[in-house]
Coordinates of C-alpha atoms in Angstrom, one line a residue:
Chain A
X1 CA 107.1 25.9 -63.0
X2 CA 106.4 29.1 -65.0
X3 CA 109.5 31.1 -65.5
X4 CA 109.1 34.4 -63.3
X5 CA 108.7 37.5 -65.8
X6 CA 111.4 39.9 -66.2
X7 CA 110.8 43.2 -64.4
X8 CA 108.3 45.6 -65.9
X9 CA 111.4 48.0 -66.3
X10 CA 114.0 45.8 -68.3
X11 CA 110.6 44.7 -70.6
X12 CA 109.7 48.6 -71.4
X13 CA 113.2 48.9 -72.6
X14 CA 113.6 45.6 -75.0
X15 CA 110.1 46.5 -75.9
X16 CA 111.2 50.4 -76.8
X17 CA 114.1 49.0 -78.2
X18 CA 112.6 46.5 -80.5
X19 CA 110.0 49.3 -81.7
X20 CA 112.5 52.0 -82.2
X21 CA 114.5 49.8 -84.6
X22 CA 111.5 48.1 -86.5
X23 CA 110.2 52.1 -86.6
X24 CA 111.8 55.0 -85.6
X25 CA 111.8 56.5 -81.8
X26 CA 109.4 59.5 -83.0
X27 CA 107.1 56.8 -85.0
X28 CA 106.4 54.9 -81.2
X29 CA 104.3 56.4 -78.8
X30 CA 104.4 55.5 -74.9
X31 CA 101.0 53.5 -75.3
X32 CA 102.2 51.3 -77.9
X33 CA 105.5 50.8 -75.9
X34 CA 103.4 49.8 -72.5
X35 CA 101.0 47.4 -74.5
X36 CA 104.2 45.5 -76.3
X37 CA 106.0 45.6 -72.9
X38 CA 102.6 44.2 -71.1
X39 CA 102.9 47.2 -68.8
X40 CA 100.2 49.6 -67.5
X41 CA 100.8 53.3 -67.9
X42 CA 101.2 54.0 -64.4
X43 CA 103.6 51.4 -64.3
X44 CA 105.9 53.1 -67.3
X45 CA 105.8 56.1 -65.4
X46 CA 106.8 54.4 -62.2
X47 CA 109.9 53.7 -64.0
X48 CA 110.3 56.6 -65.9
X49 CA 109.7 60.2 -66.0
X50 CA 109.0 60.3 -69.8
X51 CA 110.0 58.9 -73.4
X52 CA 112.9 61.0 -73.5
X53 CA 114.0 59.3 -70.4
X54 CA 113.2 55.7 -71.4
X55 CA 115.3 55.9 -74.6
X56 CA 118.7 56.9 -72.6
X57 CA 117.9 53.9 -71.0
X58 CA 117.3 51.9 -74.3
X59 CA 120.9 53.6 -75.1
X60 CA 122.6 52.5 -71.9
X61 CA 121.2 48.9 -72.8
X62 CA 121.9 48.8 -76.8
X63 CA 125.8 49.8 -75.1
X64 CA 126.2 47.5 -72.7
X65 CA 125.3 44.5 -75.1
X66 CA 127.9 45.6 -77.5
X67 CA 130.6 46.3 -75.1
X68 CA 129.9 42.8 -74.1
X69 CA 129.9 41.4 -77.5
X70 CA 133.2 43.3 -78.6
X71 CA 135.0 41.8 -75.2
X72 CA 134.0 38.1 -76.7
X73 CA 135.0 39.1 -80.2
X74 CA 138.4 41.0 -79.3
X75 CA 138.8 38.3 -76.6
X76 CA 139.9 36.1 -78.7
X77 CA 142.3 37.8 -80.8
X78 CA 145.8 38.3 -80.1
X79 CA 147.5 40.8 -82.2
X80 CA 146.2 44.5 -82.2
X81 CA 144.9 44.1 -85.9
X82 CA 143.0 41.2 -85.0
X83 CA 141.3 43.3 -81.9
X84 CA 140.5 46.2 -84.6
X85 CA 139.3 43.4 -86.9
X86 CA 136.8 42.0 -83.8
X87 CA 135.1 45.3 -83.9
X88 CA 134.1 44.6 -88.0
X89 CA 133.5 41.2 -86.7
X90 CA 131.4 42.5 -84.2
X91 CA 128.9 44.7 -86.2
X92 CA 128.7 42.1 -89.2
X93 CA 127.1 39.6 -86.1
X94 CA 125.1 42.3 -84.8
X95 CA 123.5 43.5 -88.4
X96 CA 123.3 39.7 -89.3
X97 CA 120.8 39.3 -86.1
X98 CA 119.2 42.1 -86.7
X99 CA 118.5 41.2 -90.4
X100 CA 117.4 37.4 -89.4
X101 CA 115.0 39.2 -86.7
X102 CA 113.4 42.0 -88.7
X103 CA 113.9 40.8 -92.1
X104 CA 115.7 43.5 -93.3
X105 CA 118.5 46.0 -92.8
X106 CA 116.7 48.4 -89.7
X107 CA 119.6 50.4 -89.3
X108 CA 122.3 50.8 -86.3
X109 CA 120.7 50.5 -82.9
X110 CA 122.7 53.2 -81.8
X111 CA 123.4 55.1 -85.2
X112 CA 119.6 55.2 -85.9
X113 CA 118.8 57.4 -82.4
X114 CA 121.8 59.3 -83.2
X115 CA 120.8 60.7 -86.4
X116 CA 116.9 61.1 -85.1
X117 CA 117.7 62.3 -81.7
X118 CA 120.4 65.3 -82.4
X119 CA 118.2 67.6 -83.3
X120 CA 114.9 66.7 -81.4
X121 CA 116.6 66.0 -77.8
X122 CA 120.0 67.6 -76.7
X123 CA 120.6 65.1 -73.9
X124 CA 119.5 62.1 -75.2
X125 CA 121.5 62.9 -78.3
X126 CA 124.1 63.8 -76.3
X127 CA 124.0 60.2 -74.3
X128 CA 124.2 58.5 -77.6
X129 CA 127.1 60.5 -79.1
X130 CA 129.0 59.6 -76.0
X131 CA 128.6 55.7 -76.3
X132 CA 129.9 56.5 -80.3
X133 CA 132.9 58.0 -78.7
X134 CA 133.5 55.2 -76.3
X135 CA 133.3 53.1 -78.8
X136 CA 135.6 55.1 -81.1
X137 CA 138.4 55.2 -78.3
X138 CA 138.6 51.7 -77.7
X139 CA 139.3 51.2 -81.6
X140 CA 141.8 53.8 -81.8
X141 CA 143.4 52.5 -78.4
X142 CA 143.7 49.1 -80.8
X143 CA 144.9 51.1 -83.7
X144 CA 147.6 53.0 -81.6
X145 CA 149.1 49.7 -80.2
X146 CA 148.5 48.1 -83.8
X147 CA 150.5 51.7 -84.4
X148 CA 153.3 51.0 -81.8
X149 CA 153.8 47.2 -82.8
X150 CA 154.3 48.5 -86.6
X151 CA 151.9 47.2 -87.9
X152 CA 150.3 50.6 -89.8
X153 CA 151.3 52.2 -92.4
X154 CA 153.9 54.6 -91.2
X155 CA 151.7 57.7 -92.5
X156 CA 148.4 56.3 -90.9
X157 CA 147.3 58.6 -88.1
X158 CA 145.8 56.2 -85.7
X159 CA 142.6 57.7 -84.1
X160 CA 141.6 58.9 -87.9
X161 CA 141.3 55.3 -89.0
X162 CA 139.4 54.2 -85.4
X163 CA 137.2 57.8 -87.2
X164 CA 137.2 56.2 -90.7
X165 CA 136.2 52.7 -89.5
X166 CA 133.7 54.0 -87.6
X167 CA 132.0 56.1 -90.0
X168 CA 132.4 53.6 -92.9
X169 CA 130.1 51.4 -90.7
X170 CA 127.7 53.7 -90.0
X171 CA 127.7 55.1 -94.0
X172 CA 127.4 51.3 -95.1
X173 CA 124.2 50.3 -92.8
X174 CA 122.6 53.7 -93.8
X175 CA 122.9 52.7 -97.5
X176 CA 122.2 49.0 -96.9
X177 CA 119.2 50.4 -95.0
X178 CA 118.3 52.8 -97.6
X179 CA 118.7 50.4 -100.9
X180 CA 117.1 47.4 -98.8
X181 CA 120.2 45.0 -99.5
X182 CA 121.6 42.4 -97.2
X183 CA 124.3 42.9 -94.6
X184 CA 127.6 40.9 -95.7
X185 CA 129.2 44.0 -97.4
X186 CA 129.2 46.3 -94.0
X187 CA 131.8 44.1 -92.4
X188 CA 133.5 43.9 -95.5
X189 CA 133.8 47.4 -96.0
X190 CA 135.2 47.7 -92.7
X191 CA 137.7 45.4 -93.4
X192 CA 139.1 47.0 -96.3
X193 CA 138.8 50.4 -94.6
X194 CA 141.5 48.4 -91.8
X195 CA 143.4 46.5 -94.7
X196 CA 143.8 50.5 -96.5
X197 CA 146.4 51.2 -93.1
X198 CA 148.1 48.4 -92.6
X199 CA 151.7 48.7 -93.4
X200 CA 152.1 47.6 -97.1
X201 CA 148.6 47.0 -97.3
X202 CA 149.5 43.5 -96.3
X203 CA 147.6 41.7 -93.1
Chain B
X1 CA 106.5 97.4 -106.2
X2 CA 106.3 93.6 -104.3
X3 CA 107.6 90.3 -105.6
X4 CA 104.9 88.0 -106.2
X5 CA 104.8 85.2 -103.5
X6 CA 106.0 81.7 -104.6
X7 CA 103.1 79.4 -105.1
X8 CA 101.5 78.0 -101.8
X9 CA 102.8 74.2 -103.0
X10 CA 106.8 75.3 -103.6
X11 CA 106.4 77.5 -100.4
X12 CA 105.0 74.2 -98.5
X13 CA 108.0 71.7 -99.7
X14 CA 110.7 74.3 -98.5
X15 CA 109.0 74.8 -95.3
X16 CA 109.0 71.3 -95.2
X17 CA 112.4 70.7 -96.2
X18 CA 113.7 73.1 -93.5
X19 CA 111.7 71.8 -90.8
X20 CA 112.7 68.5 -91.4
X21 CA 116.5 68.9 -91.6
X22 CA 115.8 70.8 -88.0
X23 CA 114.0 68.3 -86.9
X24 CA 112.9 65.1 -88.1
X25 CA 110.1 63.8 -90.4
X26 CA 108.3 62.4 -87.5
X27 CA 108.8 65.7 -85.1
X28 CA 107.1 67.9 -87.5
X29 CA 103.0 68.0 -88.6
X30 CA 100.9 69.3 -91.4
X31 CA 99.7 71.7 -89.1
X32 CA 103.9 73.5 -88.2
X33 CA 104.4 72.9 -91.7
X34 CA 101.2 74.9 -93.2
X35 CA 101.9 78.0 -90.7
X36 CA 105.6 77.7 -91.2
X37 CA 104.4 78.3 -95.4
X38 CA 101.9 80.6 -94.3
X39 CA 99.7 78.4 -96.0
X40 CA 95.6 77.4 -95.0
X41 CA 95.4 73.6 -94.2
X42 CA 92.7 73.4 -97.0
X43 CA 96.1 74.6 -99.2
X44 CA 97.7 71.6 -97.8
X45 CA 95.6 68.8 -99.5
X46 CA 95.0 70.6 -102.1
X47 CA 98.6 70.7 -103.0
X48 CA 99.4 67.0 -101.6
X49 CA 97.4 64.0 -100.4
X50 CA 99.4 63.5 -97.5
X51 CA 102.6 64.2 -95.8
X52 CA 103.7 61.3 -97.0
X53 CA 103.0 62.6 -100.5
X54 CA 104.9 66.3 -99.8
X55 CA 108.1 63.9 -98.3
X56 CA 108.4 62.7 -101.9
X57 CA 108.5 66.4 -103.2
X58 CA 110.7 67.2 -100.5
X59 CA 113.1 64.4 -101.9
X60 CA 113.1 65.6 -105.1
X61 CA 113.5 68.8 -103.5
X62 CA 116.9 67.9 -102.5
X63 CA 117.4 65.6 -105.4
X64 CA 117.5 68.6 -108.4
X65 CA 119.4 70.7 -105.9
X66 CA 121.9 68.5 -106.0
X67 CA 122.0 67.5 -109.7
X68 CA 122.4 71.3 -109.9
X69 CA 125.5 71.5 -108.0
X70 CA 126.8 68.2 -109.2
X71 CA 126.5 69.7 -112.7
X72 CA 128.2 73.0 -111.6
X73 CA 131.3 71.1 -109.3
X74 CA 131.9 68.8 -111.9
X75 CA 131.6 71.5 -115.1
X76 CA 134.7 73.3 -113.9
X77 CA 136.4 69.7 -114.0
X78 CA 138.5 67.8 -117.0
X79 CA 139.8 64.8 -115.7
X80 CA 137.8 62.1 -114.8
X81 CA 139.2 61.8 -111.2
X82 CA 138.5 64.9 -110.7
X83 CA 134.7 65.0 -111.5
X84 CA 135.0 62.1 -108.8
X85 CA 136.8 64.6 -106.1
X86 CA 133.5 67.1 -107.1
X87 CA 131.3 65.0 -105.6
X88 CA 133.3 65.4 -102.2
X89 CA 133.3 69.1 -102.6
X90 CA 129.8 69.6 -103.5
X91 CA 129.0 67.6 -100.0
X92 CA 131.2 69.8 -98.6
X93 CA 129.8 73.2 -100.0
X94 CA 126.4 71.6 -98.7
X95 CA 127.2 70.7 -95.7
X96 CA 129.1 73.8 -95.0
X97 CA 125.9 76.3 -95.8
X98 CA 123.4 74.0 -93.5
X99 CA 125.7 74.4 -90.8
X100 CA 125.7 78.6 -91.4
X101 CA 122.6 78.4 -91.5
X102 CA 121.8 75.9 -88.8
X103 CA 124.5 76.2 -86.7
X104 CA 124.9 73.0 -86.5
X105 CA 125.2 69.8 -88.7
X106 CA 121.8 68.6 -89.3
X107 CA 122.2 65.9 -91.3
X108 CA 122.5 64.8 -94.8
X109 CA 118.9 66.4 -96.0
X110 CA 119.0 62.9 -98.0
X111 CA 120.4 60.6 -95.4
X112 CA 118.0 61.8 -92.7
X113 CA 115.4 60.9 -94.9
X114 CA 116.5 57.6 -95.8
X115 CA 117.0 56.4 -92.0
X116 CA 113.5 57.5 -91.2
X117 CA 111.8 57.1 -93.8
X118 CA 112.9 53.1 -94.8
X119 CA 111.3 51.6 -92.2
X120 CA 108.4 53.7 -91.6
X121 CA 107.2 54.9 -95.2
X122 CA 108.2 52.3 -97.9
X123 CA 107.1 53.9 -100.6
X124 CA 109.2 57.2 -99.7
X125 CA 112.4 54.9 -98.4
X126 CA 112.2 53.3 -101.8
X127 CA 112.2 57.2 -103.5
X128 CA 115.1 58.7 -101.1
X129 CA 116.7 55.1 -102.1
X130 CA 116.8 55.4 -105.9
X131 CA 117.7 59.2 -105.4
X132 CA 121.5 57.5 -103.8
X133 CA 121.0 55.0 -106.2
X134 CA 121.3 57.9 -109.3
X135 CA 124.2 59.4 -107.4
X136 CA 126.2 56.0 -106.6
X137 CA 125.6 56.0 -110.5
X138 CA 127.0 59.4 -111.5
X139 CA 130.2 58.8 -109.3
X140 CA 130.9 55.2 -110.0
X141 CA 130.7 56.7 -114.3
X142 CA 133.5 59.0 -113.1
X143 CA 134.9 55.9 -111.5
X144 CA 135.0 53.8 -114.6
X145 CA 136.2 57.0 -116.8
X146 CA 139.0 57.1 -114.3
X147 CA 139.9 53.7 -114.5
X148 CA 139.6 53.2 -118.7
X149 CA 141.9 56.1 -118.2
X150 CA 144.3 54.6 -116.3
X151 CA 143.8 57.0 -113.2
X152 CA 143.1 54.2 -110.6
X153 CA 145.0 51.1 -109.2
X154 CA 144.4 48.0 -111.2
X155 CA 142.9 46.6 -108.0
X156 CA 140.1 49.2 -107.5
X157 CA 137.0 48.5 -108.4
X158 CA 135.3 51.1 -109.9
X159 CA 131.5 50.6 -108.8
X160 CA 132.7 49.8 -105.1
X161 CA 134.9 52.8 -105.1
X162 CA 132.2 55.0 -105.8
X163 CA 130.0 53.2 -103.3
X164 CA 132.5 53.3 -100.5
X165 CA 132.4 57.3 -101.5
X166 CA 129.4 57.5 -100.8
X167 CA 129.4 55.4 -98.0
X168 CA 132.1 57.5 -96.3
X169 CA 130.0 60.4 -96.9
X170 CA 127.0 59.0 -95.2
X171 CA 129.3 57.8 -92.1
X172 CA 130.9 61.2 -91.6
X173 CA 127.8 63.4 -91.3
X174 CA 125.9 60.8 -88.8
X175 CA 129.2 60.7 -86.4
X176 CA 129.3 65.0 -87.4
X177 CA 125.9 65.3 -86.5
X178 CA 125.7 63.0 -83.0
X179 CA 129.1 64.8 -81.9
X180 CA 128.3 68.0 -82.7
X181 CA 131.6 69.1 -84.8
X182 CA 131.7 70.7 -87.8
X183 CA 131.7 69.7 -91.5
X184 CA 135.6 70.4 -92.3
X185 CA 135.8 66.9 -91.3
X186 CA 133.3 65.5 -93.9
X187 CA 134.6 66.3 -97.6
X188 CA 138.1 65.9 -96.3
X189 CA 137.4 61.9 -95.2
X190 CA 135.9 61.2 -98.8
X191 CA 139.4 63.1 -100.4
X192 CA 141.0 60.2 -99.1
X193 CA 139.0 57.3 -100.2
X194 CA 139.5 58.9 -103.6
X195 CA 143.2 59.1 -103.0
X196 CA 143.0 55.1 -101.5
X197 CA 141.6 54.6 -105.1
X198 CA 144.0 56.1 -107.4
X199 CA 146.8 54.6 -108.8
X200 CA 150.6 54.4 -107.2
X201 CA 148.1 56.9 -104.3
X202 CA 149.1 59.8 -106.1
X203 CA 147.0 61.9 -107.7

């Protein structure tokens, strides 16, 4: 028996999704998105009101699947370093999927409508910064208890590393992206960004 | 008696470059870019064949801007670590007049570029690309000068340093830009992966 398709909502998104990355959000018109997803045009507007609405959704979606993927990876850690480690772990699986699927570094799902969507749509830009944030609280929450169990360098403020590991990420995939190299050095530069404030630089 | 209006192609490439940092490459046409220049449409392809030909002036736009400042920041400097430390204040003297002007943080005029163009424009990714490429060059010579000199932990090496500079750079205006701070932030972040570089972590 043939598999019942997925609702014409959900494949709009993981077709917007999928054409963001390989492109850009601006580069993708609505048409293109409905003929990828197999939807008609009435039906995209059934489920949304416009582009601008469709991406928070493509956001909300990119989010959920890394919140996910960050509970496996910090689930199986113990120590507070190791749960600020899964986050490294985390984005080196992410970019190495990414790279098998497209066949090259596309960019950050999320980082990638952050830089385009600031200045071309406050609340969409808005809804993206937020998930960064999330995600940036829930390091530094690891940091802090990595802080409390002494395991940082005494000097080491912890939400400025959570920043610092955060943006090294980002700063890495837009100059992997940029130069066309591979992915292994993002996690690694994330690592030694983590490494730099551990107490006597010793894991 | 009046100044003489700049030539219809450098008066396209600014407009250009403004829009763009305000925008995106994608949100902005020939058309807002010609009336933006005050400049006929015919003036357009005479000057380029494309837009995707004015992006590539627009990058080197940027490009001798910053080779002009890089020169100036690191002219006032001896030591080698500190030519390193005026890359970090020339991003910050950058970043600090687009958000004047702005009033907001648009974006490394470079970086933007590089996100959207890599995966939409090849030939353009692959000119914003070798534009890093040059300045992951400059700072990683400063590197190496820092380390014959003895200015850097025996540990460090001097071609990742200056990548994990620039890196850092990269990282802190995308997270800037999606949360809408300012750039104080920015320059200050890549001070400290200099300091993580130099020796004893003094400098």
């Amino acid at each position: 028996m043939p598999t019942k398709p997925a609702p014409a909502r959900d494949r709009l998104i993981r077709a917007a999704a999928r054409l963001f990355m390989a492109r850009s959000y601006e580069a993708v018109g609505v048409a293109e998105i409905c003929a990828a997803a197999k939807v008609q045009k009435g039906g995209f507007y059934h489920s949304f009101a416009s582009k601008s609405d469709l991406v928070i959704a493509v956001i909300d979606h990119h989010a959920a699947a890394l919140w996910d993927l960050l509970d496996r990876f910090e689930g199986r850690k113990r120590s507070p370093v190791n749960k600020i480690r899964a986050t490294a772990d985390a984005v080196g699986d992410i970019q190495g999927r990414l790279y098998a699927f497209f066949g090259r570094i596309v960019g950050c799902p999320l980082g990638n409508l952050a830089v385009e969507l600031a200045t071309i749509d406050a609340a969409a830009g808005q809804h993206v910064a937020s998930v960064f944030e999330q995600w940036e609280r829930r390091v530094a929450r690891h940091c802090q208890d990595a802080a409390d169990a002494g395991q940082l360098d005494l000097d080491v403020d912890p939400a400025r590393l959570a920043h610092q590991i955060i943006a090294t990420m980002q700063g890495m995939i837009v100059l992997a992206k940029a130069s066309g190299t591979g992915p292994a050095e993002i996690p690694r530069a994330m690592h030694k960004v983590i490494d730099s404030g551990l107490r006597q630089h010793a894991a």
